[in-house]
Amino acid sequence: MEIRDARPGEEEMIVKDFWYPLAKIMESYSSLNDLDDSAVEKGAEPMRERIESEEYRVLILEEDGPKAYMMLEEEISMTREKGRCVKIADLYVKEGWRGQGFGTAMIKKAREHAVNRDFDYLKVASEWENEEAREFYRNKGFKPKKVQYVDKID
């Protein structure tokens, strides 16, 4: 198993094989997550920008081909004593490969990234009704910190 940084030129594969399946799952939790018909085509350029960005880190786990993807985003609060945070923006393990430690390996890599960059903590969000994700993160040591509310504007 190898976890490596994504490379420019891989953005279409990442969007098609990882980001889009994750986004499709998220659609079931809220109409605010609904994708438009061209989400895959529109997603490639922003993914390339994130691959090349200093504020993001896009990682691929490979074992006989790509099996998992994670996007990290660095956030810094100027007003908090412990304000340097690495946010796990996305984490997705392909169907059929879950339960084999790939997600755990990705969390370990996120922790290493945070330690190496002298950050204070990791954070991640999941849909409230996604109990599988919430349990996964709790089992990895994450604690609830706050609840986010949304109000759809009609």
GROMACS .gro file of N, CA and C in nm:
model
  462
    1MET      N    1   0.084  -0.118   0.000
    1MET     CA    2   0.000   0.000   0.000
    1MET      C    3   0.089   0.124   0.000
    2GLU      N    4   0.053   0.219  -0.085
    2GLU     CA    5   0.125   0.345  -0.094
    2GLU      C    6   0.024   0.459  -0.092
    3ILE      N    7   0.052   0.561  -0.013
    3ILE     CA    8  -0.029   0.684  -0.015
    3ILE      C    9   0.062   0.792  -0.072
    4ARG      N   10   0.016   0.852  -0.179
    4ARG     CA   11   0.099   0.951  -0.248
    4ARG      C   12   0.016   1.074  -0.284
    5ASP      N   13   0.086   1.183  -0.313
    5ASP     CA   14   0.019   1.303  -0.360
    5ASP      C   15  -0.033   1.281  -0.501
    6ALA      N   16  -0.153   1.332  -0.525
    6ALA     CA   17  -0.208   1.329  -0.661
    6ALA      C   18  -0.124   1.419  -0.750
    7ARG      N   19  -0.123   1.387  -0.877
    7ARG     CA   20  -0.044   1.463  -0.973
    7ARG      C   21  -0.134   1.531  -1.075
    8PRO      N   22  -0.092   1.649  -1.125
    8PRO     CA   23  -0.168   1.710  -1.234
    8PRO      C   24  -0.182   1.609  -1.348
    9GLY      N   25  -0.298   1.606  -1.406
    9GLY     CA   26  -0.329   1.508  -1.509
    9GLY      C   27  -0.416   1.395  -1.455
   10GLU      N   28  -0.424   1.382  -1.322
   10GLU     CA   29  -0.507   1.279  -1.261
   10GLU      C   30  -0.644   1.331  -1.216
   11GLU      N   31  -0.668   1.461  -1.239
   11GLU     CA   32  -0.790   1.521  -1.188
   11GLU      C   33  -0.917   1.456  -1.242
   12GLU      N   34  -0.919   1.420  -1.369
   12GLU     CA   35  -1.040   1.357  -1.424
   12GLU      C   36  -1.064   1.221  -1.361
   13MET      N   37  -0.959   1.142  -1.340
   13MET     CA   38  -0.974   1.012  -1.275
   13MET      C   39  -1.023   1.030  -1.131
   14ILE      N   40  -0.968   1.127  -1.060
   14ILE     CA   41  -1.008   1.150  -0.920
   14ILE      C   42  -1.155   1.190  -0.913
   15VAL      N   43  -1.194   1.282  -0.999
   15VAL     CA   44  -1.334   1.327  -0.998
   15VAL      C   45  -1.426   1.212  -1.034
   16LYS      N   46  -1.395   1.139  -1.138
   16LYS     CA   47  -1.482   1.031  -1.186
   16LYS      C   48  -1.486   0.912  -1.089
   17ASP      N   49  -1.372   0.870  -1.038
   17ASP     CA   50  -1.364   0.747  -0.959
   17ASP      C   51  -1.382   0.767  -0.809
   18PHE      N   52  -1.362   0.890  -0.760
   18PHE     CA   53  -1.367   0.912  -0.615
   18PHE      C   54  -1.463   1.024  -0.576
   19TRP      N   55  -1.438   1.146  -0.627
   19TRP     CA   56  -1.519   1.259  -0.583
   19TRP      C   57  -1.666   1.240  -0.620
   20TYR      N   58  -1.694   1.203  -0.743
   20TYR     CA   59  -1.832   1.190  -0.788
   20TYR      C   60  -1.908   1.080  -0.712
   21PRO      N   61  -1.852   0.960  -0.694
   21PRO     CA   62  -1.925   0.861  -0.614
   21PRO      C   63  -1.952   0.909  -0.471
   22LEU      N   64  -1.857   0.980  -0.412
   22LEU     CA   65  -1.880   1.037  -0.279
   22LEU      C   66  -1.992   1.140  -0.283
   23ALA      N   67  -1.988   1.228  -0.382
   23ALA     CA   68  -2.092   1.331  -0.395
   23ALA      C   69  -2.229   1.270  -0.420
   24LYS      N   70  -2.235   1.162  -0.496
   24LYS     CA   71  -2.364   1.093  -0.519
   24LYS      C   72  -2.421   1.037  -0.389
   25ILE      N   73  -2.335   0.982  -0.304
   25ILE     CA   74  -2.380   0.933  -0.173
   25ILE      C   75  -2.436   1.050  -0.091
   26MET      N   76  -2.369   1.163  -0.096
   26MET     CA   77  -2.412   1.279  -0.017
   26MET      C   78  -2.547   1.334  -0.062
   27GLU      N   79  -2.581   1.311  -0.189
   27GLU     CA   80  -2.713   1.356  -0.239
   27GLU      C   81  -2.827   1.298  -0.157
   28SER      N   82  -2.812   1.176  -0.108
   28SER     CA   83  -2.921   1.110  -0.037
   28SER      C   84  -2.949   1.175   0.099
   29TYR      N   85  -2.860   1.257   0.149
   29TYR     CA   86  -2.877   1.317   0.280
   29TYR      C   87  -2.946   1.452   0.278
   30SER      N   88  -2.943   1.523   0.167
   30SER     CA   89  -3.004   1.656   0.162
   30SER      C   90  -3.018   1.702   0.017
   31SER      N   91  -3.127   1.770  -0.011
   31SER     CA   92  -3.144   1.827  -0.145
   31SER      C   93  -3.040   1.935  -0.171
   32LEU      N   94  -2.979   1.989  -0.066
   32LEU     CA   95  -2.873   2.088  -0.085
   32LEU      C   96  -2.747   2.025  -0.144
   33ASN      N   97  -2.741   1.893  -0.144
   33ASN     CA   98  -2.626   1.821  -0.200
   33ASN      C   99  -2.650   1.776  -0.344
   34ASP      N  100  -2.765   1.809  -0.401
   34ASP     CA  101  -2.795   1.764  -0.537
   34ASP      C  102  -2.692   1.816  -0.636
   35LEU      N  103  -2.649   1.728  -0.724
   35LEU     CA  104  -2.551   1.761  -0.827
   35LEU      C  105  -2.621   1.799  -0.955
   36ASP      N  106  -2.557   1.886  -1.034
   36ASP     CA  107  -2.614   1.912  -1.166
   36ASP      C  108  -2.561   1.809  -1.265
   37ASP      N  109  -2.619   1.807  -1.384
   37ASP     CA  110  -2.588   1.702  -1.482
   37ASP      C  111  -2.444   1.705  -1.531
   38SER      N  112  -2.376   1.815  -1.515
   38SER     CA  113  -2.239   1.824  -1.566
   38SER      C  114  -2.136   1.831  -1.452
   39ALA      N  115  -2.169   1.774  -1.336
   39ALA     CA  116  -2.080   1.782  -1.220
   39ALA      C  117  -1.943   1.722  -1.248
   40VAL      N  118  -1.939   1.609  -1.318
   40VAL     CA  119  -1.809   1.545  -1.346
   40VAL      C  120  -1.723   1.635  -1.435
   41GLU      N  121  -1.783   1.688  -1.541
   41GLU     CA  122  -1.707   1.776  -1.631
   41GLU      C  123  -1.663   1.904  -1.561
   42LYS      N  124  -1.751   1.961  -1.480
   42LYS     CA  125  -1.718   2.085  -1.410
   42LYS      C  126  -1.617   2.061  -1.297
   43GLY      N  127  -1.607   1.940  -1.247
   43GLY     CA  128  -1.522   1.912  -1.133
   43GLY      C  129  -1.374   1.900  -1.163
   44ALA      N  130  -1.338   1.872  -1.286
   44ALA     CA  131  -1.198   1.846  -1.319
   44ALA      C  132  -1.109   1.968  -1.295
   45GLU      N  133  -1.149   2.084  -1.341
   45GLU     CA  134  -1.065   2.203  -1.327
   45GLU      C  135  -1.046   2.243  -1.181
   46PRO      N  136  -1.152   2.250  -1.099
   46PRO     CA  137  -1.129   2.279  -0.957
   46PRO      C  138  -1.041   2.174  -0.888
   47MET      N  139  -1.054   2.048  -0.929
   47MET     CA  140  -0.969   1.945  -0.869
   47MET      C  141  -0.824   1.968  -0.907
   48ARG      N  142  -0.798   2.001  -1.033
   48ARG     CA  143  -0.660   2.030  -1.075
   48ARG      C  144  -0.605   2.147  -0.994
   49GLU      N  145  -0.686   2.251  -0.974
   49GLU     CA  146  -0.642   2.366  -0.896
   49GLU      C  147  -0.607   2.326  -0.752
   50ARG      N  148  -0.683   2.235  -0.695
   50ARG     CA  149  -0.654   2.189  -0.559
   50ARG      C  150  -0.528   2.103  -0.556
   51ILE      N  151  -0.508   2.023  -0.657
   51ILE     CA  152  -0.386   1.941  -0.664
   51ILE      C  153  -0.263   2.031  -0.666
   52GLU      N  154  -0.272   2.144  -0.734
   52GLU     CA  155  -0.158   2.234  -0.750
   52GLU      C  156  -0.148   2.338  -0.638
   53SER      N  157  -0.247   2.349  -0.552
   53SER     CA  158  -0.255   2.453  -0.450
   53SER      C  159  -0.167   2.422  -0.329
   54GLU      N  160  -0.124   2.528  -0.262
   54GLU     CA  161  -0.049   2.515  -0.137
   54GLU      C  162  -0.143   2.494  -0.018
   55GLU      N  163  -0.269   2.535  -0.029
   55GLU     CA  164  -0.364   2.524   0.082
   55GLU      C  165  -0.432   2.387   0.090
   56TYR      N  166  -0.418   2.308  -0.014
   56TYR     CA  167  -0.481   2.176  -0.019
   56TYR      C  168  -0.373   2.069  -0.039
   57ARG      N  169  -0.410   1.949  -0.002
   57ARG     CA  170  -0.327   1.833  -0.035
   57ARG      C  171  -0.423   1.722  -0.077
   58VAL      N  172  -0.407   1.674  -0.198
   58VAL     CA  173  -0.491   1.567  -0.251
   58VAL      C  174  -0.407   1.440  -0.254
   59LEU      N  175  -0.458   1.336  -0.188
   59LEU     CA  176  -0.383   1.212  -0.173
   59LEU      C  177  -0.458   1.094  -0.233
   60ILE      N  178  -0.382   1.000  -0.286
   60ILE     CA  179  -0.436   0.877  -0.344
   60ILE      C  180  -0.370   0.760  -0.273
   61LEU      N  181  -0.451   0.664  -0.231
   61LEU     CA  182  -0.399   0.539  -0.176
   61LEU      C  183  -0.404   0.437  -0.287
   62GLU      N  184  -0.289   0.375  -0.313
   62GLU     CA  185  -0.281   0.274  -0.417
   62GLU      C  186  -0.241   0.139  -0.358
   63GLU      N  187  -0.308   0.038  -0.404
   63GLU     CA  188  -0.270  -0.101  -0.381
   63GLU      C  189  -0.326  -0.177  -0.500
   64ASP      N  190  -0.240  -0.208  -0.593
   64ASP     CA  191  -0.285  -0.264  -0.721
   64ASP      C  192  -0.387  -0.171  -0.785
   65GLY      N  193  -0.354  -0.044  -0.792
   65GLY     CA  194  -0.442   0.058  -0.848
   65GLY      C  195  -0.500   0.146  -0.738
   66PRO      N  196  -0.557   0.261  -0.777
   66PRO     CA  197  -0.612   0.355  -0.679
   66PRO      C  198  -0.733   0.295  -0.606
   67LYS      N  199  -0.730   0.302  -0.473
   67LYS     CA  200  -0.839   0.247  -0.391
   67LYS      C  201  -0.908   0.352  -0.304
   68ALA      N  202  -0.836   0.461  -0.270
   68ALA     CA  203  -0.893   0.562  -0.181
   68ALA      C  204  -0.837   0.699  -0.217
   69TYR      N  205  -0.913   0.800  -0.176
   69TYR     CA  206  -0.879   0.940  -0.205
   69TYR      C  207  -0.909   1.023  -0.081
   70MET      N  208  -0.826   1.123  -0.057
   70MET     CA  209  -0.850   1.216   0.053
   70MET      C  210  -0.803   1.354   0.012
   71MET      N  211  -0.883   1.454   0.047
   71MET     CA  212  -0.843   1.593   0.025
   71MET      C  213  -0.830   1.660   0.161
   72LEU      N  214  -0.714   1.719   0.186
   72LEU     CA  215  -0.690   1.794   0.308
   72LEU      C  216  -0.686   1.942   0.277
   73GLU      N  217  -0.736   2.021   0.369
   73GLU     CA  218  -0.735   2.166   0.355
   73GLU      C  219  -0.681   2.225   0.484
   74GLU      N  220  -0.588   2.317   0.473
   74GLU     CA  221  -0.531   2.381   0.591
   74GLU      C  222  -0.610   2.507   0.623
   75GLU      N  223  -0.645   2.521   0.751
   75GLU     CA  224  -0.720   2.639   0.797
   75GLU      C  225  -0.646   2.698   0.916
   76ILE      N  226  -0.639   2.830   0.921
   76ILE     CA  227  -0.572   2.897   1.031
   76ILE      C  228  -0.664   3.006   1.085
   77SER      N  229  -0.692   2.998   1.213
   77SER     CA  230  -0.771   3.100   1.281
   77SER      C  231  -0.674   3.195   1.351
   78MET      N  232  -0.688   3.321   1.324
   78MET     CA  233  -0.598   3.420   1.383
   78MET      C  234  -0.635   3.451   1.528
   79THR      N  235  -0.753   3.407   1.575
   79THR     CA  236  -0.799   3.445   1.707
   79THR      C  237  -0.797   3.330   1.808
   80ARG      N  238  -0.760   3.211   1.768
   80ARG     CA  239  -0.760   3.096   1.858
   80ARG      C  240  -0.618   3.061   1.900
   81GLU      N  241  -0.604   3.024   2.025
   81GLU     CA  242  -0.473   2.980   2.074
   81GLU      C  243  -0.430   2.854   2.000
   82LYS      N  244  -0.523   2.763   1.979
   82LYS     CA  245  -0.499   2.642   1.902
   82LYS      C  246  -0.575   2.657   1.770
   83GLY      N  247  -0.525   2.740   1.682
   83GLY     CA  248  -0.600   2.776   1.563
   83GLY      C  249  -0.549   2.718   1.432
   84ARG      N  250  -0.451   2.631   1.438
   84ARG     CA  251  -0.397   2.572   1.315
   84ARG      C  252  -0.459   2.434   1.296
   85CYS      N  253  -0.541   2.423   1.193
   85CYS     CA  254  -0.623   2.303   1.173
   85CYS      C  255  -0.602   2.246   1.034
   86VAL      N  256  -0.598   2.114   1.025
   86VAL     CA  257  -0.603   2.043   0.898
   86VAL      C  258  -0.742   1.982   0.890
   87LYS      N  259  -0.815   2.022   0.789
   87LYS     CA  260  -0.951   1.973   0.767
   87LYS      C  261  -0.948   1.862   0.663
   88ILE      N  262  -1.010   1.750   0.696
   88ILE     CA  263  -1.030   1.645   0.598
   88ILE      C  264  -1.155   1.684   0.521
   89ALA      N  265  -1.135   1.740   0.403
   89ALA     CA  266  -1.247   1.789   0.322
   89ALA      C  267  -1.322   1.672   0.258
   90ASP      N  268  -1.250   1.572   0.212
   90ASP     CA  269  -1.309   1.452   0.150
   90ASP      C  270  -1.226   1.331   0.191
   91LEU      N  271  -1.295   1.221   0.211
   91LEU     CA  272  -1.229   1.092   0.229
   91LEU      C  273  -1.322   0.988   0.170
   92TYR      N  274  -1.271   0.911   0.075
   92TYR     CA  275  -1.355   0.812   0.008
   92TYR      C  276  -1.272   0.688  -0.024
   93VAL      N  277  -1.324   0.574   0.017
   93VAL     CA  278  -1.267   0.444  -0.018
   93VAL      C  279  -1.366   0.378  -0.113
   94LYS      N  280  -1.316   0.326  -0.223
   94LYS     CA  281  -1.402   0.264  -0.323
   94LYS      C  282  -1.484   0.149  -0.264
   95GLU      N  283  -1.605   0.134  -0.317
   95GLU     CA  284  -1.689   0.019  -0.281
   95GLU      C  285  -1.610  -0.109  -0.306
   96GLY      N  286  -1.628  -0.205  -0.220
   96GLY     CA  287  -1.559  -0.332  -0.234
   96GLY      C  288  -1.423  -0.334  -0.166
   97TRP      N  289  -1.374  -0.219  -0.125
   97TRP     CA  290  -1.242  -0.211  -0.062
   97TRP      C  291  -1.252  -0.157   0.080
   98ARG      N  292  -1.373  -0.131   0.126
   98ARG     CA  293  -1.393  -0.079   0.261
   98ARG      C  294  -1.373  -0.191   0.363
   99GLY      N  295  -1.338  -0.152   0.485
   99GLY     CA  296  -1.318  -0.249   0.591
   99GLY      C  297  -1.183  -0.319   0.587
  100GLN      N  298  -1.092  -0.269   0.502
  100GLN     CA  299  -0.960  -0.331   0.489
  100GLN      C  300  -0.848  -0.242   0.541
  101GLY      N  301  -0.884  -0.135   0.611
  101GLY     CA  302  -0.784  -0.049   0.672
  101GLY      C  303  -0.740   0.068   0.586
  102PHE      N  304  -0.797   0.085   0.468
  102PHE     CA  305  -0.754   0.195   0.381
  102PHE      C  306  -0.795   0.330   0.439
  103GLY      N  307  -0.917   0.342   0.490
  103GLY     CA  308  -0.961   0.467   0.553
  103GLY      C  309  -0.876   0.500   0.676
  104THR      N  310  -0.847   0.399   0.754
  104THR     CA  311  -0.761   0.416   0.871
  104THR      C  312  -0.623   0.465   0.830
  105ALA      N  313  -0.569   0.409   0.724
  105ALA     CA  314  -0.437   0.451   0.674
  105ALA      C  315  -0.441   0.596   0.628
  106MET      N  316  -0.552   0.637   0.568
  106MET     CA  317  -0.564   0.776   0.523
  106MET      C  318  -0.571   0.872   0.642
  107ILE      N  319  -0.644   0.834   0.747
  107ILE     CA  320  -0.650   0.917   0.868
  107ILE      C  321  -0.510   0.929   0.929
  108LYS      N  322  -0.437   0.819   0.933
  108LYS     CA  323  -0.300   0.822   0.985
  108LYS      C  324  -0.215   0.919   0.903
  109LYS      N  325  -0.231   0.917   0.772
  109LYS     CA  326  -0.155   1.008   0.685
  109LYS      C  327  -0.194   1.153   0.712
  110ALA      N  328  -0.323   1.179   0.735
  110ALA     CA  329  -0.368   1.316   0.766
  110ALA      C  330  -0.304   1.363   0.897
  111ARG      N  331  -0.299   1.274   0.996
  111ARG     CA  332  -0.235   1.309   1.124
  111ARG      C  333  -0.086   1.340   1.104
  112GLU      N  334  -0.018   1.258   1.025
  112GLU     CA  335   0.124   1.282   0.996
  112GLU      C  336   0.143   1.418   0.929
  113HIS      N  337   0.056   1.450   0.834
  113HIS     CA  338   0.063   1.579   0.765
  113HIS      C  339   0.048   1.692   0.867
  114ALA      N  340  -0.051   1.680   0.956
  114ALA     CA  341  -0.074   1.784   1.057
  114ALA      C  342   0.046   1.800   1.150
  115VAL      N  343   0.103   1.690   1.194
  115VAL     CA  344   0.220   1.694   1.283
  115VAL      C  345   0.339   1.756   1.210
  116ASN      N  346   0.365   1.711   1.089
  116ASN     CA  347   0.480   1.760   1.013
  116ASN      C  348   0.471   1.909   0.981
  117ARG      N  349   0.348   1.960   0.972
  117ARG     CA  350   0.328   2.102   0.939
  117ARG      C  351   0.298   2.185   1.064
  118ASP      N  352   0.314   2.124   1.183
  118ASP     CA  353   0.297   2.191   1.312
  118ASP      C  354   0.155   2.247   1.330
  119PHE      N  355   0.056   2.166   1.294
  119PHE     CA  356  -0.083   2.205   1.314
  119PHE      C  357  -0.132   2.151   1.448
  120ASP      N  358  -0.240   2.210   1.500
  120ASP     CA  359  -0.289   2.178   1.633
  120ASP      C  360  -0.390   2.064   1.636
  121TYR      N  361  -0.467   2.048   1.531
  121TYR     CA  362  -0.570   1.945   1.532
  121TYR      C  363  -0.620   1.914   1.392
  122LEU      N  364  -0.686   1.800   1.382
  122LEU     CA  365  -0.758   1.760   1.261
  122LEU      C  366  -0.906   1.783   1.284
  123LYS      N  367  -0.978   1.812   1.178
  123LYS     CA  368  -1.123   1.816   1.187
  123LYS      C  369  -1.183   1.756   1.061
  124VAL      N  370  -1.304   1.710   1.076
  124VAL     CA  371  -1.376   1.650   0.965
  124VAL      C  372  -1.524   1.672   0.991
  125ALA      N  373  -1.602   1.682   0.886
  125ALA     CA  374  -1.746   1.694   0.898
  125ALA      C  375  -1.811   1.580   0.822
  126SER      N  376  -1.927   1.541   0.869
  126SER     CA  377  -2.006   1.442   0.796
  126SER      C  378  -2.152   1.483   0.805
  127GLU      N  379  -2.230   1.432   0.714
  127GLU     CA  380  -2.374   1.456   0.721
  127GLU      C  381  -2.425   1.394   0.851
  128TRP      N  382  -2.513   1.464   0.918
  128TRP     CA  383  -2.563   1.418   1.048
  128TRP      C  384  -2.622   1.278   1.040
  129GLU      N  385  -2.694   1.249   0.934
  129GLU     CA  386  -2.761   1.120   0.919
  129GLU      C  387  -2.667   1.009   0.870
  130ASN      N  388  -2.544   1.042   0.838
  130ASN     CA  389  -2.448   0.943   0.791
  130ASN      C  390  -2.381   0.878   0.912
  131GLU      N  391  -2.456   0.790   0.977
  131GLU     CA  392  -2.407   0.727   1.099
  131GLU      C  393  -2.281   0.644   1.075
  132GLU      N  394  -2.269   0.582   0.957
  132GLU     CA  395  -2.150   0.503   0.926
  132GLU      C  396  -2.024   0.589   0.932
  133ALA      N  397  -2.030   0.708   0.872
  133ALA     CA  398  -1.914   0.798   0.874
  133ALA      C  399  -1.889   0.850   1.015
  134ARG      N  400  -1.995   0.888   1.085
  134ARG     CA  401  -1.979   0.941   1.221
  134ARG      C  402  -1.914   0.836   1.312
  135GLU      N  403  -1.957   0.711   1.301
  135GLU     CA  404  -1.899   0.605   1.381
  135GLU      C  405  -1.753   0.581   1.344
  136PHE      N  406  -1.722   0.583   1.214
  136PHE     CA  407  -1.584   0.566   1.168
  136PHE      C  408  -1.494   0.670   1.233
  137TYR      N  409  -1.534   0.797   1.228
  137TYR     CA  410  -1.450   0.903   1.283
  137TYR      C  411  -1.442   0.895   1.436
  138ARG      N  412  -1.551   0.862   1.502
  138ARG     CA  413  -1.546   0.844   1.648
  138ARG      C  414  -1.448   0.733   1.684
  139ASN      N  415  -1.450   0.624   1.608
  139ASN     CA  416  -1.359   0.512   1.635
  139ASN      C  417  -1.213   0.547   1.609
  140LYS      N  418  -1.190   0.655   1.534
  140LYS     CA  419  -1.053   0.699   1.507
  140LYS      C  420  -1.009   0.807   1.605
  141GLY      N  421  -1.092   0.837   1.706
  141GLY     CA  422  -1.054   0.933   1.809
  141GLY      C  423  -1.112   1.072   1.794
  142PHE      N  424  -1.187   1.097   1.688
  142PHE     CA  425  -1.248   1.229   1.669
  142PHE      C  426  -1.363   1.246   1.769
  143LYS      N  427  -1.378   1.368   1.822
  143LYS     CA  428  -1.484   1.401   1.916
  143LYS      C  429  -1.574   1.508   1.855
  144PRO      N  430  -1.704   1.500   1.882
  144PRO     CA  431  -1.793   1.606   1.833
  144PRO      C  432  -1.753   1.740   1.894
  145LYS      N  433  -1.756   1.845   1.813
  145LYS     CA  434  -1.719   1.978   1.861
  145LYS      C  435  -1.833   2.078   1.845
  146LYS      N  436  -1.898   2.077   1.730
  146LYS     CA  437  -2.009   2.169   1.709
  146LYS      C  438  -2.103   2.110   1.607
  147VAL      N  439  -2.220   2.164   1.601
  147VAL     CA  440  -2.319   2.124   1.502
  147VAL      C  441  -2.336   2.240   1.406
  148GLN      N  442  -2.343   2.211   1.279
  148GLN     CA  443  -2.363   2.312   1.177
  148GLN      C  444  -2.507   2.306   1.130
  149TYR      N  445  -2.573   2.420   1.121
  149TYR     CA  446  -2.711   2.427   1.076
  149TYR      C  447  -2.715   2.500   0.941
  150VAL      N  448  -2.810   2.462   0.857
  150VAL     CA  449  -2.830   2.529   0.729
  150VAL      C  450  -2.978   2.565   0.714
  151ASP      N  451  -3.004   2.666   0.636
  151ASP     CA  452  -3.141   2.708   0.606
  151ASP      C  453  -3.145   2.735   0.456
  152LYS      N  454  -3.215   2.651   0.384
  152LYS     CA  455  -3.226   2.665   0.239
  152LYS      C  456  -3.305   2.790   0.203
  153ILE      N  457  -3.252   2.867   0.114
  153ILE     CA  458  -3.318   2.989   0.066
  153ILE      C  459  -3.396   2.952  -0.059
  154ASP      N  460  -3.526   2.967  -0.053
  154ASP     CA  461  -3.611   2.932  -0.169
  154ASP      C  462  -3.624   3.048  -0.265
   0.00000   0.00000   0.00000
